[in-house]
GROMACS .gro file of C-alpha atoms in nm:
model
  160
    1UNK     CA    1  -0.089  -4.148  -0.051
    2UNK     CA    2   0.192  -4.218  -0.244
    3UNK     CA    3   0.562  -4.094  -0.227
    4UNK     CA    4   0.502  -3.842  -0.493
    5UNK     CA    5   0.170  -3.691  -0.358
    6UNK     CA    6   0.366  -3.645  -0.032
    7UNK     CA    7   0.687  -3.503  -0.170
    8UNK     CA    8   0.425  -3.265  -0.391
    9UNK     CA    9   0.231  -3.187  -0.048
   10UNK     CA   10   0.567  -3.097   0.110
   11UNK     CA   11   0.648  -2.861  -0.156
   12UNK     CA   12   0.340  -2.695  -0.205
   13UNK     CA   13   0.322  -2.616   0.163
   14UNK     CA   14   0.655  -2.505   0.184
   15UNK     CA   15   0.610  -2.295  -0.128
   16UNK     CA   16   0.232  -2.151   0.005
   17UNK     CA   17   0.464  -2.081   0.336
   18UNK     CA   18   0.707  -1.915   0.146
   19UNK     CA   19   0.494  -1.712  -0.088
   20UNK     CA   20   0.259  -1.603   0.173
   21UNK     CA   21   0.520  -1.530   0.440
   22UNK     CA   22   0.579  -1.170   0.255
   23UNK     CA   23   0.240  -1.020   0.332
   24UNK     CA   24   0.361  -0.853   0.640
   25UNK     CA   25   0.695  -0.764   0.425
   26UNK     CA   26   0.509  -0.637   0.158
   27UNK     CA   27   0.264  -0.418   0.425
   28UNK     CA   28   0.623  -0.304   0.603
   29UNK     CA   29   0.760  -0.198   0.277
   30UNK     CA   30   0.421  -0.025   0.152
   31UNK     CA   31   0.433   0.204   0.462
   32UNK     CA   32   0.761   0.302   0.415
   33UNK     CA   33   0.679   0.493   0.048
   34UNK     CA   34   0.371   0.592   0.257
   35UNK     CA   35   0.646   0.768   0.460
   36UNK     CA   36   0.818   0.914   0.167
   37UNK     CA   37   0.510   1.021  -0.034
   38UNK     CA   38   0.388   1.181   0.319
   39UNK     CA   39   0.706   1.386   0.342
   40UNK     CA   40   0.736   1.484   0.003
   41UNK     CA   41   0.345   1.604  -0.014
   42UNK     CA   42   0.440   1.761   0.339
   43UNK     CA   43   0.673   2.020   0.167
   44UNK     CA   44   0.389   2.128  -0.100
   45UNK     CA   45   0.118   2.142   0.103
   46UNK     CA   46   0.325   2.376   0.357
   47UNK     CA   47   0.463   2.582   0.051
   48UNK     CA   48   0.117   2.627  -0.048
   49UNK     CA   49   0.003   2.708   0.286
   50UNK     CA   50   0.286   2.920   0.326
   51UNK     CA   51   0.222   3.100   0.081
   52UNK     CA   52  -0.179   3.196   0.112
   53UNK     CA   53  -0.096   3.300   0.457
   54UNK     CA   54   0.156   3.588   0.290
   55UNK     CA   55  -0.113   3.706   0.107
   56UNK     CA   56  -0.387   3.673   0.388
   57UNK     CA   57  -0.571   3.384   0.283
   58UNK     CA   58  -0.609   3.047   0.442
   59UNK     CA   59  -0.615   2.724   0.197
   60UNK     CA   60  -0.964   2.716   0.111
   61UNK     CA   61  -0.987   3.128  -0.037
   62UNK     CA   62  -0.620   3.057  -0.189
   63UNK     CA   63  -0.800   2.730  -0.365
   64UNK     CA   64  -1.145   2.984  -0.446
   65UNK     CA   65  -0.883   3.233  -0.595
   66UNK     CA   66  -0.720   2.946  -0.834
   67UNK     CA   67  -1.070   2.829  -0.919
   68UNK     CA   68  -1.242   3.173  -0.976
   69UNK     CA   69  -0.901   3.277  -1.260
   70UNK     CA   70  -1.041   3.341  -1.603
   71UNK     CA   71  -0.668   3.139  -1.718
   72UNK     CA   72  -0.753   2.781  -1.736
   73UNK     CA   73  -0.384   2.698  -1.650
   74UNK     CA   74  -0.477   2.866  -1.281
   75UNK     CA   75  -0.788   2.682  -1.226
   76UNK     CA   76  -0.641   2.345  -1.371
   77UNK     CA   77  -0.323   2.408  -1.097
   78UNK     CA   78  -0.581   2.499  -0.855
   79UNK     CA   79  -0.730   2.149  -0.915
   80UNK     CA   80  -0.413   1.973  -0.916
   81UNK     CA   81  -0.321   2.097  -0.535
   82UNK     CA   82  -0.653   2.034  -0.419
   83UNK     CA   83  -0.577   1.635  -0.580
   84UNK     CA   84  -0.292   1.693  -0.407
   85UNK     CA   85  -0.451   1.786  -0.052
   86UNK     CA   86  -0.662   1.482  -0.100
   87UNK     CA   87  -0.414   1.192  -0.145
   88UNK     CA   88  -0.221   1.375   0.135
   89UNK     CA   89  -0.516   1.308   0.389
   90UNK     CA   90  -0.563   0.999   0.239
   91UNK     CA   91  -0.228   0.843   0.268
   92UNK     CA   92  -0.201   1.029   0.641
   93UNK     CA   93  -0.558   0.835   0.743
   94UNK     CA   94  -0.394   0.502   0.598
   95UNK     CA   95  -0.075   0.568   0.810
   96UNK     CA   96  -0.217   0.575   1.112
   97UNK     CA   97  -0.454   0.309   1.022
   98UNK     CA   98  -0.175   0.079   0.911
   99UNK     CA   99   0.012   0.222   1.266
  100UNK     CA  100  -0.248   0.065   1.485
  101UNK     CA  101  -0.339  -0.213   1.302
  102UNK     CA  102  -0.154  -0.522   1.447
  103UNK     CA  103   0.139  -0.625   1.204
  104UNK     CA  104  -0.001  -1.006   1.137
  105UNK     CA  105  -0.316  -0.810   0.981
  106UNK     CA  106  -0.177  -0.502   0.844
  107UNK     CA  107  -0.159  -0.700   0.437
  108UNK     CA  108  -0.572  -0.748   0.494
  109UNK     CA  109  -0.562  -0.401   0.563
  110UNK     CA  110  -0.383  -0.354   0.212
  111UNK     CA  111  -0.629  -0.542   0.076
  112UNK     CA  112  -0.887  -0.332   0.138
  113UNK     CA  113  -0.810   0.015   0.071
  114UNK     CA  114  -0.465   0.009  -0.123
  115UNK     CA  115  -0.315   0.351  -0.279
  116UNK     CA  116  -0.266   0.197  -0.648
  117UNK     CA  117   0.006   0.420  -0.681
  118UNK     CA  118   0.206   0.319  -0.393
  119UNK     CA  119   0.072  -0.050  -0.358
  120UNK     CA  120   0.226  -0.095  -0.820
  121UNK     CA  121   0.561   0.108  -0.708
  122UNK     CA  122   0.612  -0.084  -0.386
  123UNK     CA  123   0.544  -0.388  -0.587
  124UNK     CA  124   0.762  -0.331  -0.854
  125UNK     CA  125   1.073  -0.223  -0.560
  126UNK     CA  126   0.939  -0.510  -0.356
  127UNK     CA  127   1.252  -0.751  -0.194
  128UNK     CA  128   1.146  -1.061  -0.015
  129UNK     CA  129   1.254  -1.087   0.287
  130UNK     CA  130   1.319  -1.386   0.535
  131UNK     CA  131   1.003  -1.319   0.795
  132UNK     CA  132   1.168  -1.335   1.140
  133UNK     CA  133   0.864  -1.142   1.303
  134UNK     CA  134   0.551  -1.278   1.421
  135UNK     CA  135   0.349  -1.189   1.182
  136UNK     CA  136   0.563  -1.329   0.908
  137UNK     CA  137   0.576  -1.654   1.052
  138UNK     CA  138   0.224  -1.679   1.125
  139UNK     CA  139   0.109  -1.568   0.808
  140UNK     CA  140   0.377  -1.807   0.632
  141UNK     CA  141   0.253  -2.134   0.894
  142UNK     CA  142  -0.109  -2.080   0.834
  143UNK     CA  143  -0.048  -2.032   0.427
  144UNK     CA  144   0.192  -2.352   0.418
  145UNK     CA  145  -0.092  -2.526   0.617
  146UNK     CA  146  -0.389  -2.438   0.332
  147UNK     CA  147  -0.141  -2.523   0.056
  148UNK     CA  148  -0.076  -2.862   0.214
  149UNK     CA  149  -0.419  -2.974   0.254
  150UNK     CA  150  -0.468  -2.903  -0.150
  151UNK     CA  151  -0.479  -3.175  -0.371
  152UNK     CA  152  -0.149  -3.306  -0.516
  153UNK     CA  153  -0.377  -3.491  -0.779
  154UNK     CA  154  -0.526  -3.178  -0.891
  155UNK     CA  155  -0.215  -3.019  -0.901
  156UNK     CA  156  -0.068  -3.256  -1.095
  157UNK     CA  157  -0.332  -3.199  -1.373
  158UNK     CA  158  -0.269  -2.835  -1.365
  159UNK     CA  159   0.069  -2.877  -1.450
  160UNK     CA  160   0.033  -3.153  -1.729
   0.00000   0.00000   0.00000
Protein backbone atom coordinates (compact mmCIF):
# COMPACT_ATOMS: atom_id res chain seq x y z
CA UNK A 1 0.00 0.00 0.00
CA UNK A 2 1.37 3.11 -0.77
CA UNK A 3 1.93 6.35 1.33
CA UNK A 4 -1.15 7.91 -0.05
CA UNK A 5 -3.58 4.91 0.39
CA UNK A 6 -2.37 4.92 4.03
CA UNK A 7 -2.54 8.63 4.74
CA UNK A 8 -6.26 8.28 2.89
CA UNK A 9 -6.97 5.12 5.27
CA UNK A 10 -5.94 7.26 8.26
CA UNK A 11 -8.26 9.93 7.36
CA UNK A 12 -11.15 8.12 6.45
CA UNK A 13 -11.06 6.27 9.74
CA UNK A 14 -10.53 9.16 11.67
CA UNK A 15 -13.28 10.97 9.80
CA UNK A 16 -15.86 7.58 10.01
CA UNK A 17 -14.69 7.93 13.94
CA UNK A 18 -15.53 11.33 14.01
CA UNK A 19 -18.77 11.35 12.10
CA UNK A 20 -20.12 8.37 13.78
CA UNK A 21 -19.00 9.29 17.30
CA UNK A 22 -22.31 11.69 17.50
CA UNK A 23 -24.91 8.92 17.44
CA UNK A 24 -25.11 8.75 21.13
CA UNK A 25 -24.94 12.81 21.05
CA UNK A 26 -27.48 13.02 18.65
CA UNK A 27 -29.82 10.22 20.80
CA UNK A 28 -28.85 12.51 24.14
CA UNK A 29 -29.94 15.60 22.44
CA UNK A 30 -33.20 13.95 20.81
CA UNK A 31 -34.42 13.04 24.35
CA UNK A 32 -33.96 16.21 25.66
CA UNK A 33 -36.84 17.96 23.11
CA UNK A 34 -38.55 14.62 24.04
CA UNK A 35 -38.41 16.26 27.51
CA UNK A 36 -39.63 19.57 26.38
CA UNK A 37 -42.36 18.40 23.97
CA UNK A 38 -43.46 15.99 27.06
CA UNK A 39 -43.81 19.00 29.35
CA UNK A 40 -45.33 21.27 27.09
CA UNK A 41 -48.10 18.49 25.92
CA UNK A 42 -48.23 17.84 29.84
CA UNK A 43 -49.88 21.31 30.41
CA UNK A 44 -52.68 20.67 27.56
CA UNK A 45 -53.50 17.45 28.23
CA UNK A 46 -54.04 18.43 32.09
CA UNK A 47 -55.95 21.69 30.97
CA UNK A 48 -58.08 19.51 29.00
CA UNK A 49 -58.49 17.06 31.63
CA UNK A 50 -59.02 19.71 33.95
CA UNK A 51 -61.44 20.94 32.44
CA UNK A 52 -63.94 17.77 31.52
CA UNK A 53 -63.67 16.93 35.11
CA UNK A 54 -65.48 20.60 35.92
CA UNK A 55 -68.10 19.67 33.86
CA UNK A 56 -68.34 15.91 34.96
CA UNK A 57 -66.87 14.19 32.18
CA UNK A 58 -63.72 12.17 31.93
CA UNK A 59 -61.51 12.54 28.55
CA UNK A 60 -63.15 10.13 26.45
CA UNK A 61 -67.18 11.81 26.86
CA UNK A 62 -65.34 15.39 26.75
CA UNK A 63 -63.68 13.98 23.25
CA UNK A 64 -67.57 12.27 22.28
CA UNK A 65 -68.96 15.83 23.11
CA UNK A 66 -66.32 17.64 20.59
CA UNK A 67 -67.02 14.93 18.04
CA UNK A 68 -70.89 14.74 18.34
CA UNK A 69 -70.99 19.26 17.77
CA UNK A 70 -72.95 20.07 14.67
CA UNK A 71 -69.85 23.17 14.35
CA UNK A 72 -67.14 21.63 12.38
CA UNK A 73 -64.63 23.96 14.18
CA UNK A 74 -65.62 21.72 17.55
CA UNK A 75 -65.24 18.43 16.02
CA UNK A 76 -62.01 19.49 14.00
CA UNK A 77 -60.54 20.82 17.75
CA UNK A 78 -61.87 17.70 19.11
CA UNK A 79 -59.61 15.88 16.58
CA UNK A 80 -56.71 17.99 17.08
CA UNK A 81 -56.50 17.09 21.09
CA UNK A 82 -57.12 13.62 20.47
CA UNK A 83 -53.69 14.03 17.79
CA UNK A 84 -52.56 15.59 20.57
CA UNK A 85 -53.22 12.70 23.25
CA UNK A 86 -51.61 10.43 20.77
CA UNK A 87 -48.11 11.92 20.16
CA UNK A 88 -48.21 12.51 23.98
CA UNK A 89 -48.30 8.62 24.63
CA UNK A 90 -46.17 8.20 21.93
CA UNK A 91 -43.29 10.36 22.83
CA UNK A 92 -43.92 9.13 26.76
CA UNK A 93 -43.54 5.19 25.40
CA UNK A 94 -40.27 6.40 23.48
CA UNK A 95 -38.96 8.06 26.73
CA UNK A 96 -38.93 5.35 28.69
CA UNK A 97 -37.86 3.20 25.92
CA UNK A 98 -34.91 5.44 25.14
CA UNK A 99 -34.51 5.49 29.37
CA UNK A 100 -33.76 1.82 29.51
CA UNK A 101 -32.16 1.30 26.50
CA UNK A 102 -28.33 1.24 27.12
CA UNK A 103 -26.73 4.61 25.85
CA UNK A 104 -24.18 2.81 23.17
CA UNK A 105 -27.61 1.58 21.47
CA UNK A 106 -30.01 4.24 22.17
CA UNK A 107 -29.17 5.98 18.06
CA UNK A 108 -30.41 2.20 16.72
CA UNK A 109 -33.22 2.84 18.77
CA UNK A 110 -33.68 6.24 16.79
CA UNK A 111 -33.42 4.46 13.92
CA UNK A 112 -36.23 2.59 14.30
CA UNK A 113 -39.07 4.48 15.49
CA UNK A 114 -37.98 8.27 15.23
CA UNK A 115 -40.67 11.20 15.95
CA UNK A 116 -39.98 13.12 12.47
CA UNK A 117 -40.83 16.08 14.19
CA UNK A 118 -38.41 15.95 16.92
CA UNK A 119 -35.70 13.71 15.15
CA UNK A 120 -35.72 17.24 11.77
CA UNK A 121 -35.78 19.91 14.85
CA UNK A 122 -33.13 18.14 16.89
CA UNK A 123 -31.25 17.84 13.70
CA UNK A 124 -31.43 21.15 12.61
CA UNK A 125 -30.33 22.43 16.69
CA UNK A 126 -27.94 19.53 16.64
CA UNK A 127 -24.11 20.59 18.19
CA UNK A 128 -21.44 17.98 17.96
CA UNK A 129 -20.04 17.22 20.75
CA UNK A 130 -16.57 15.67 21.80
CA UNK A 131 -17.92 11.93 22.98
CA UNK A 132 -16.25 11.43 26.40
CA UNK A 133 -18.87 8.62 27.35
CA UNK A 134 -18.76 5.11 26.53
CA UNK A 135 -20.96 4.94 24.14
CA UNK A 136 -19.46 7.74 22.15
CA UNK A 137 -16.24 6.24 22.02
CA UNK A 138 -17.38 2.94 21.15
CA UNK A 139 -19.58 3.94 18.55
CA UNK A 140 -16.76 6.41 17.16
CA UNK A 141 -13.83 3.17 17.47
CA UNK A 142 -16.01 0.69 15.79
CA UNK A 143 -17.11 3.43 12.89
CA UNK A 144 -13.32 4.57 12.42
CA UNK A 145 -12.56 0.77 12.22
CA UNK A 146 -15.28 0.08 9.08
CA UNK A 147 -14.12 3.31 7.43
CA UNK A 148 -10.52 2.12 7.57
CA UNK A 149 -10.93 -1.17 6.09
CA UNK A 150 -12.71 0.72 2.88
CA UNK A 151 -10.90 1.07 -0.11
CA UNK A 152 -8.68 4.15 -0.55
CA UNK A 153 -8.67 3.18 -4.37
CA UNK A 154 -12.30 3.38 -4.57
CA UNK A 155 -12.37 6.38 -2.78
CA UNK A 156 -10.12 7.96 -4.78
CA UNK A 157 -12.41 7.41 -7.86
CA UNK A 158 -15.29 8.83 -6.03
CA UNK A 159 -13.66 11.92 -5.59
CA UNK A 160 -12.07 12.34 -9.17
Amino acid sequence: MGLLARVLTIVMALLGGVVFSQGPEFAQQYRQRIGGALDELRKIVDAFDSQAVQNGLDRQEALSVYAASPEVFLRNQGDAMRRIFERYDRLSAQQRELALEPPVTRPLLLLRRPDLTLAKNTWNDFVPAVPVDLAGLIWGQRDASWAGQRQPVAVLRVVE
